[in-house]
Short mmCIF file of N, CA and C in Angstrom, two decimals:
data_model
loop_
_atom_site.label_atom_id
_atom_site.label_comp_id
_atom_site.label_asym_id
_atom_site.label_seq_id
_atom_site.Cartn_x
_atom_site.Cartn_y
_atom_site.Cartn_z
N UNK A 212 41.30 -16.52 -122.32
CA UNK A 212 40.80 -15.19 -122.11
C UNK A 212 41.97 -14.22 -122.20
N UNK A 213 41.62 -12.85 -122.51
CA UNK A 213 42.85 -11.97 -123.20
C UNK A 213 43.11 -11.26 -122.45
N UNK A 214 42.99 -10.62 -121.24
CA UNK A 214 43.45 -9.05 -120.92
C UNK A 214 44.26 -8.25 -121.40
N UNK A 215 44.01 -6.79 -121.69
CA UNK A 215 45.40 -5.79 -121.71
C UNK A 215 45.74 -5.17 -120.79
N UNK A 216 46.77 -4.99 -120.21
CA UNK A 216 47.38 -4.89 -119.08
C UNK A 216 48.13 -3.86 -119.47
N UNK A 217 48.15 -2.48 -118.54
CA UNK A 217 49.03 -1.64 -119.19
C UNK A 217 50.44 -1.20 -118.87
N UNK A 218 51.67 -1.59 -119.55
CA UNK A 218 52.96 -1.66 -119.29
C UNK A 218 53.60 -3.18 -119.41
N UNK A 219 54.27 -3.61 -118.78
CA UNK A 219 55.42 -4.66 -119.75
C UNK A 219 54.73 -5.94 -119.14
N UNK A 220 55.84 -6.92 -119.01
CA UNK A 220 55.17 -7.97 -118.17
C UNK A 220 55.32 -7.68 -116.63
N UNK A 221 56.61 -7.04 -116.05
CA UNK A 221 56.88 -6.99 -114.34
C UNK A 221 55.39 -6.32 -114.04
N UNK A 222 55.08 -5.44 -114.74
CA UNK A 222 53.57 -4.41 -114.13
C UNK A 222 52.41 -5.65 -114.23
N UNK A 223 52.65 -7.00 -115.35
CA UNK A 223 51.30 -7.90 -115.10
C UNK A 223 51.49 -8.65 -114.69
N UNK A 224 52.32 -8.67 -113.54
CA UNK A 224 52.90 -9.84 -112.51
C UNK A 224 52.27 -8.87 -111.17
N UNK A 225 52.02 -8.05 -111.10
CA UNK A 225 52.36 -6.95 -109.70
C UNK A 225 50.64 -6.72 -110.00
N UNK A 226 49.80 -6.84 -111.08
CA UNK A 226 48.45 -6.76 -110.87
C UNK A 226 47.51 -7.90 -111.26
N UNK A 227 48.21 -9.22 -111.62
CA UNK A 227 47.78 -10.32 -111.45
C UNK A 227 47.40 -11.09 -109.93
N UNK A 228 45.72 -11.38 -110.28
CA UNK A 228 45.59 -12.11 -109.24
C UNK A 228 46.55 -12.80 -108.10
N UNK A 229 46.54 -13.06 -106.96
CA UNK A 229 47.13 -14.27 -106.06
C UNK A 229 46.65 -15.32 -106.52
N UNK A 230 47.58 -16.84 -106.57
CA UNK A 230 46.95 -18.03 -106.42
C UNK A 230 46.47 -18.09 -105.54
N UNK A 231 45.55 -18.90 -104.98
CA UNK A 231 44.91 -19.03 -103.71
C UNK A 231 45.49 -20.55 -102.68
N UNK A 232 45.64 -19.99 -101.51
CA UNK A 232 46.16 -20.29 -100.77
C UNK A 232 45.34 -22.12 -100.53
N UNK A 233 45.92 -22.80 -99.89
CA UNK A 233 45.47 -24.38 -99.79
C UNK A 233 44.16 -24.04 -98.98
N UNK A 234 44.44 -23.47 -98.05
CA UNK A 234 43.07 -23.22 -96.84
C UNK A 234 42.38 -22.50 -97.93
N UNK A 235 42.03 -21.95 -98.75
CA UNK A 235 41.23 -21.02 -99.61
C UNK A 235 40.39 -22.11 -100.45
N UNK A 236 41.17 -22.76 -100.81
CA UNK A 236 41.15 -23.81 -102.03
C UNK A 236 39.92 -24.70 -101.16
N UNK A 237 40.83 -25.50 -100.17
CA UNK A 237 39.87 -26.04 -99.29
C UNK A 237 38.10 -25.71 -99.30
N UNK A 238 38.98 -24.23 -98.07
CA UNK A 238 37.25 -23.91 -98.35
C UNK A 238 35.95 -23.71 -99.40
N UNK A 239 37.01 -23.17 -100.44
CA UNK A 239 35.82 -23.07 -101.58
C UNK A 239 35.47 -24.29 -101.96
N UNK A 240 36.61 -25.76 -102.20
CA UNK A 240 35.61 -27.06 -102.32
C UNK A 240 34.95 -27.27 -100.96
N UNK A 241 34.92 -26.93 -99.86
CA UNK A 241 33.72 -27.51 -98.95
C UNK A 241 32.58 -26.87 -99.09
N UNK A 242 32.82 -25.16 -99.50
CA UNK A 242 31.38 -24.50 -100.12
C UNK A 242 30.59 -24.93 -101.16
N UNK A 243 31.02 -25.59 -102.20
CA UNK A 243 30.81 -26.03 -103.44
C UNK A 243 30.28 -27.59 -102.92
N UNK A 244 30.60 -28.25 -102.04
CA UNK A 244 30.16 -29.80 -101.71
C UNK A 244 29.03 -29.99 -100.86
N UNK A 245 28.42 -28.87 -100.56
CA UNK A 245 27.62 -28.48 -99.10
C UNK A 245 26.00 -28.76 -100.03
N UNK A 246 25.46 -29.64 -99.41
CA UNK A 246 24.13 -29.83 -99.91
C UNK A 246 23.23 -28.95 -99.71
N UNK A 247 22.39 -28.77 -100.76
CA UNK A 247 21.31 -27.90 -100.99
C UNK A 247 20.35 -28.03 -100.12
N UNK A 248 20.08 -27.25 -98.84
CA UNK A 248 18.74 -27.72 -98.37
C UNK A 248 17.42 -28.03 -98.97
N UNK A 249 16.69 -28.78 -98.35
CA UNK A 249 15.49 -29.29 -99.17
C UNK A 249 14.55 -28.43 -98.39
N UNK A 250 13.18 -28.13 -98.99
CA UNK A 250 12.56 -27.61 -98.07
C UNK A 250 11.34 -28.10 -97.37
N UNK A 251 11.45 -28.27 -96.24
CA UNK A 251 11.13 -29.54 -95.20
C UNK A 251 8.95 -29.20 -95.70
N UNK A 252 9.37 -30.71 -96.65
CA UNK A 252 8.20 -30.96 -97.11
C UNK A 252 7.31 -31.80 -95.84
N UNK A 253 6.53 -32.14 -95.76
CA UNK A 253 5.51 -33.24 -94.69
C UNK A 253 6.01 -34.67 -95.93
N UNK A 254 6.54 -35.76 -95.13
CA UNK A 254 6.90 -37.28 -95.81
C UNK A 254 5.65 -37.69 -95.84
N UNK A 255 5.67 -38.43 -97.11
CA UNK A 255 4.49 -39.21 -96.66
C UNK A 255 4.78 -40.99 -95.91
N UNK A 256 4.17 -41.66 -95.39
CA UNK A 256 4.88 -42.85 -94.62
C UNK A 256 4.70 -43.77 -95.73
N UNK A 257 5.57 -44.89 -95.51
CA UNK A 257 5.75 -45.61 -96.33
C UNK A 257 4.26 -46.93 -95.91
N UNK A 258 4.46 -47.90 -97.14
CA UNK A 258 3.86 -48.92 -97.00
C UNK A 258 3.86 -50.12 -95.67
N UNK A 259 5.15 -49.95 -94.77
CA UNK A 259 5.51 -50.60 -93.97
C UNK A 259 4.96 -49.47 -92.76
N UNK A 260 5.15 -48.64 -92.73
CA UNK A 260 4.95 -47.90 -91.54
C UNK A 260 3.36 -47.53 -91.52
N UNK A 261 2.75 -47.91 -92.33
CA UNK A 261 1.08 -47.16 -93.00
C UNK A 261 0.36 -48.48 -92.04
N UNK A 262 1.08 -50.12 -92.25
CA UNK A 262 1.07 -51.64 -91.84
C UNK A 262 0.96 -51.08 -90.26
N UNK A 263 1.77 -50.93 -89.70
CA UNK A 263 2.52 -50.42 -88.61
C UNK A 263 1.32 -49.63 -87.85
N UNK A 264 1.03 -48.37 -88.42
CA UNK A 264 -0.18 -47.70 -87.82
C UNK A 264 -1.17 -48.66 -87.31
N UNK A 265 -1.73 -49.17 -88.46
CA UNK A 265 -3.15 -49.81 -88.51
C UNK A 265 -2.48 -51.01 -87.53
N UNK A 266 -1.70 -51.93 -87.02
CA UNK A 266 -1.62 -52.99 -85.98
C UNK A 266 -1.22 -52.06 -84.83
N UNK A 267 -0.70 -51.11 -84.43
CA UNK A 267 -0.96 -49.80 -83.45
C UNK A 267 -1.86 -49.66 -83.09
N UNK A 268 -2.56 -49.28 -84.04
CA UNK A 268 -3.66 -48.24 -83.61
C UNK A 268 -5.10 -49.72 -83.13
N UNK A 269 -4.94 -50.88 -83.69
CA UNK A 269 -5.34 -52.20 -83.35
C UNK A 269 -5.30 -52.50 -81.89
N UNK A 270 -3.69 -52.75 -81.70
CA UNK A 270 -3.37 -52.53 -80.31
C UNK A 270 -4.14 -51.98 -79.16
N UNK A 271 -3.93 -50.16 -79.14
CA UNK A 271 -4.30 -49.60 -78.38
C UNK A 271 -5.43 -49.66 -78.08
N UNK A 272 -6.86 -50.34 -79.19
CA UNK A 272 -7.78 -50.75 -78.84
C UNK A 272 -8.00 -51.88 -77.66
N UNK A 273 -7.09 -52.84 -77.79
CA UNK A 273 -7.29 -54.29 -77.45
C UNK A 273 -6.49 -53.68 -76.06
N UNK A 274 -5.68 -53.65 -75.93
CA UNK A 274 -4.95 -53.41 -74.71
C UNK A 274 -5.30 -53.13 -73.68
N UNK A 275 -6.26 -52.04 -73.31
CA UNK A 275 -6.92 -52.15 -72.56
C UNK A 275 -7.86 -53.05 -71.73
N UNK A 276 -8.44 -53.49 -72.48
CA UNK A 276 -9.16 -54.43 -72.55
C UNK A 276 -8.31 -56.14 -72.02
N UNK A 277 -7.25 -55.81 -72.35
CA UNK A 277 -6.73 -57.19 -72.11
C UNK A 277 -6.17 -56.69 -70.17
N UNK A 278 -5.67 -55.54 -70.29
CA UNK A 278 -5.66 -55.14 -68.86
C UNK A 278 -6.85 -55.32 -68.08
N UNK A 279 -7.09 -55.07 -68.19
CA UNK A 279 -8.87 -55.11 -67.36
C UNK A 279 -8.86 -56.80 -67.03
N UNK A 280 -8.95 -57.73 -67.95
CA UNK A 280 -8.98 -58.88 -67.97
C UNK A 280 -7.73 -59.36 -66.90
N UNK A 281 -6.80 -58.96 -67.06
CA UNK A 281 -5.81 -59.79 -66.25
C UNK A 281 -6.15 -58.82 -64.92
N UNK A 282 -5.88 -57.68 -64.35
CA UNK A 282 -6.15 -57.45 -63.11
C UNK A 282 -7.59 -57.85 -62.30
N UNK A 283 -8.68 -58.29 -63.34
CA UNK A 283 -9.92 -58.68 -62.68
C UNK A 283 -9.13 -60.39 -62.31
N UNK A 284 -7.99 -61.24 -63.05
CA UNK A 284 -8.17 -62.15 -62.65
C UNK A 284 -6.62 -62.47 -61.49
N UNK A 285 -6.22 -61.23 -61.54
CA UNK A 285 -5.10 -60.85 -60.45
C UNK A 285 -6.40 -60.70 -58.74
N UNK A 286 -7.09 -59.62 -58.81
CA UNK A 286 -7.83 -59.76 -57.77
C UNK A 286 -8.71 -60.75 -57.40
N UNK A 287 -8.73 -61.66 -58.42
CA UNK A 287 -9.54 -62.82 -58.13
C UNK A 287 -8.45 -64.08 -57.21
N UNK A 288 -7.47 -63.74 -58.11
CA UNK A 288 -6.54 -64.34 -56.78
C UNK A 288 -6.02 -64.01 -55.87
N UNK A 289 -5.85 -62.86 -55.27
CA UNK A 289 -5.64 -62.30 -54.33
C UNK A 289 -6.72 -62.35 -53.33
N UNK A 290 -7.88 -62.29 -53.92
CA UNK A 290 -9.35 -62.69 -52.78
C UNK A 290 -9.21 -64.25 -52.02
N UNK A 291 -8.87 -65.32 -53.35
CA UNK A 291 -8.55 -66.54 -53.04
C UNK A 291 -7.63 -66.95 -52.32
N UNK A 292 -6.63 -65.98 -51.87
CA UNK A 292 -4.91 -66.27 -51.52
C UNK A 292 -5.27 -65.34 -49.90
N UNK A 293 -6.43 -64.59 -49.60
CA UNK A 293 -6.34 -63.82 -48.63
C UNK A 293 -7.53 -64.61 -47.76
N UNK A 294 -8.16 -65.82 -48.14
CA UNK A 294 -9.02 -66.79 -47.39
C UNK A 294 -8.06 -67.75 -46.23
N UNK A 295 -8.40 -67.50 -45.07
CA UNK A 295 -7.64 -68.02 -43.90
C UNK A 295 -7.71 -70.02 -44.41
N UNK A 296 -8.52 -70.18 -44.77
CA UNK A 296 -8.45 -71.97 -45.62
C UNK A 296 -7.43 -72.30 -46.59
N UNK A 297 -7.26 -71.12 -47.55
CA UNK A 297 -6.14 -71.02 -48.95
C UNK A 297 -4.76 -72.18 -48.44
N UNK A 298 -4.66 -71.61 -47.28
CA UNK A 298 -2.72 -71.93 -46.80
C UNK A 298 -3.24 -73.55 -45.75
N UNK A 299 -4.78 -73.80 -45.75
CA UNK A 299 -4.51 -75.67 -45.27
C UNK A 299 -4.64 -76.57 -46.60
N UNK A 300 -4.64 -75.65 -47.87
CA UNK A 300 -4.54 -76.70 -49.08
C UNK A 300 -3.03 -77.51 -49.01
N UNK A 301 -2.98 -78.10 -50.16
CA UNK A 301 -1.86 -79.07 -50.76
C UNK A 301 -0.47 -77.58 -50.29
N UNK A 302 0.47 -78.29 -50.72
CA UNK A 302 1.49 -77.37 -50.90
C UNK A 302 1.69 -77.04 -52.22
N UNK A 303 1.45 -78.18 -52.93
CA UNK A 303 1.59 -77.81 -54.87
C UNK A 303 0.51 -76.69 -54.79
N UNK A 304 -0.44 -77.04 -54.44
CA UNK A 304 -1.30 -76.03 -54.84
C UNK A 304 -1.29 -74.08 -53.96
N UNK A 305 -0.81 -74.18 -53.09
CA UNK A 305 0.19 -72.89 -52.97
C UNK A 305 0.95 -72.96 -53.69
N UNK A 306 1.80 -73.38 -54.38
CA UNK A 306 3.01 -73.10 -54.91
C UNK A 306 2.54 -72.33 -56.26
N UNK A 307 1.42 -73.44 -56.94
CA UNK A 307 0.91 -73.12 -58.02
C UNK A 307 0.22 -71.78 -58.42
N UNK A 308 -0.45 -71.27 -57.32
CA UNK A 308 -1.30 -69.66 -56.62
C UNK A 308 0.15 -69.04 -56.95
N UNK A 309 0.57 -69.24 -56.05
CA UNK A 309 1.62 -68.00 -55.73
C UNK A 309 2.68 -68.15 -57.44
N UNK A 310 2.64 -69.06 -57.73
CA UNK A 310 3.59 -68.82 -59.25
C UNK A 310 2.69 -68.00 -60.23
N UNK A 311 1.74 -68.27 -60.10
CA UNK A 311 0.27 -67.87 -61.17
C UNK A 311 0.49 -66.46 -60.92
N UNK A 312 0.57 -65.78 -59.71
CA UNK A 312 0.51 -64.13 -59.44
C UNK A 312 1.58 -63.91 -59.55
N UNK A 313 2.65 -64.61 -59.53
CA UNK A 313 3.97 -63.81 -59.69
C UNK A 313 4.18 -63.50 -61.53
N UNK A 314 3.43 -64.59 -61.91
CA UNK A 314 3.41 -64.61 -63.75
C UNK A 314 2.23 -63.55 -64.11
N UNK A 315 1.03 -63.28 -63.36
CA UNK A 315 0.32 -61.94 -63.75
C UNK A 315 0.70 -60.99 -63.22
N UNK A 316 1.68 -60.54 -62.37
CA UNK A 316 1.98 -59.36 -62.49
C UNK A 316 2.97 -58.78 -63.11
N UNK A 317 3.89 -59.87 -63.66
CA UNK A 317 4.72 -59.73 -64.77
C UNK A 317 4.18 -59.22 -65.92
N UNK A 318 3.32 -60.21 -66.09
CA UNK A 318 2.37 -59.82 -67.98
C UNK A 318 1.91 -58.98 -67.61
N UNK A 319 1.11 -58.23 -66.75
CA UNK A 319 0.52 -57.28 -66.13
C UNK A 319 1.18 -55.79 -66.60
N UNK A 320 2.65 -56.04 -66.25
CA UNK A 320 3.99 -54.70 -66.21
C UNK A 320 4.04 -54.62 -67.42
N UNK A 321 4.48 -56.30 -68.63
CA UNK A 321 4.56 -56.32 -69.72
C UNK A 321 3.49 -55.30 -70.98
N UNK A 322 2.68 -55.90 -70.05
CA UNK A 322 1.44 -55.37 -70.87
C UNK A 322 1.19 -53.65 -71.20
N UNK A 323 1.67 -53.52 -69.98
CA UNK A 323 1.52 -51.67 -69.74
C UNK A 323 2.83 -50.89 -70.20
N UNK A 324 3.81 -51.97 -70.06
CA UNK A 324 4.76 -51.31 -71.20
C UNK A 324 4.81 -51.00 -72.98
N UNK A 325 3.95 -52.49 -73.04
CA UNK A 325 3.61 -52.48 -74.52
C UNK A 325 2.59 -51.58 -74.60
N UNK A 326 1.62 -51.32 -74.20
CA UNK A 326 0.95 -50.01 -74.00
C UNK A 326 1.17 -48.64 -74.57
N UNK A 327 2.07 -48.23 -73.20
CA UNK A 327 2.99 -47.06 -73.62
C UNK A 327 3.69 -46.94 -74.73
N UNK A 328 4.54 -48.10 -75.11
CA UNK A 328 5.35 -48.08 -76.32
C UNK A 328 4.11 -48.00 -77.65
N UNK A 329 3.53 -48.96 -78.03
CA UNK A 329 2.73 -48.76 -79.23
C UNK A 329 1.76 -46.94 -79.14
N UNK A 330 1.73 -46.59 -78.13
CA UNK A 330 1.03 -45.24 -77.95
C UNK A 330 1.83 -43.95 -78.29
N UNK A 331 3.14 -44.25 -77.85
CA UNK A 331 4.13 -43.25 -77.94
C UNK A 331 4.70 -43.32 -79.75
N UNK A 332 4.52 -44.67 -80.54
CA UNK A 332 5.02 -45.03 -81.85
C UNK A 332 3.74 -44.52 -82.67
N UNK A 333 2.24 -44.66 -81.90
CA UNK A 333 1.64 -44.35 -82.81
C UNK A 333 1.55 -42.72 -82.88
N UNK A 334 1.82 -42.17 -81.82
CA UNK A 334 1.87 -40.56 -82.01
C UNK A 334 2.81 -40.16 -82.97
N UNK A 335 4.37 -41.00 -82.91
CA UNK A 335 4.77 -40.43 -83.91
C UNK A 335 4.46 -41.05 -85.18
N UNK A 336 3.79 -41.55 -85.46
CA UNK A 336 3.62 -42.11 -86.93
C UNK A 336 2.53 -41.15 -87.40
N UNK A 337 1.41 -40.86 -86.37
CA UNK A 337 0.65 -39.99 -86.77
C UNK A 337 0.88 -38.46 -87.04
N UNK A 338 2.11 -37.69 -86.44
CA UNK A 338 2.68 -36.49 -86.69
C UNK A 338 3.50 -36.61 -88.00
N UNK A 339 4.20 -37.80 -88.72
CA UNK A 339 4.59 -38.11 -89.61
C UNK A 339 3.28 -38.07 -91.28
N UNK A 340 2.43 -38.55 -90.50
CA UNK A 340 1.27 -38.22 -91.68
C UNK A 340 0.71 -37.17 -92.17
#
C-alpha cells in the first residue's frame, strides 16, 4: 500500500503509526479468539437421555406403589413385634423380626431417596425438552 506523505522521510517517521505495544497485541489476539455467542436455542435431548425419561418417568409411576407395599408390610411387623407373646418366641426368631425391620426401613429410606432423585432428573430432562 502507497501513501503520500507530505515532506521528507523525518516528517513520515513523526506521522507514522505506533507499533503496538505487547499488551495491545495481546489484547487484540484475545478479542479475535473470543467465541461467537450462539443464540441459546432449546437442545433437543439425545437418544440416551429420551431412554432415560421414559425409565423415569416408569419409575415415578411404580415407586409409589412399591412404598405403600413396604410400609403396609413395615406395620405389619410392628403390630406383630408389639404383641406381649412376640418376645416368648425362639430367640432366632426375634432376631430374625428385628433384622427384617431394620432391612425395611433401610429400603424404605432407599426407596424415597430414589424417589426424589428420579423426580428431580425427570424435571430436568423435561425443561430440557
Amino acid at each position: 500500500r502507497v501513501v503520500e506523505y507530505v515532506g521528507g522521510y523525518d516528517d513520515w517517521l513523526r506521522q507514522r503509526p505506533k507499533p503496538p505495544t505487547e499488551k495491545e497485541k495481546q489484547a487484540r489476539a484475545a478479542a479475535q479468539c473470543k467465541p461467537i455467542p450462539k443464540p441459546d436455542a432449546p437442545r433437543k435431548l439425545t437418544f440416551k437421555e429420551q431412554q432415560e425419561k421414559k425409565q423415569l418417568a416408569k419409575e415415578q409411576r411404580e415407586l409409589p406403589l412399591r412404598i405403600e407395599k413396604l410400609e403396609q408390610e413395615l406395620e405389619a411387623l410392628h403390630q406383630r413385634m408389639a404383641k406381649p407373646d412376640f418376645y416368648k418366641g425362639t430367640r432366632n426368631e426375634i432376631a430374625a423380626a428385628t433384622d427384617r425391620l431394620e432391612a425395611l426401613e433401610a429400603e424404605l429410606e432407599q426407596t424415597f431417596e430414589r424417589w426424589e432423585a428420579a423426580e428431580s432428573r425427570l424435571a430436568e430432562l423435561t425443561t430440557l425438552d
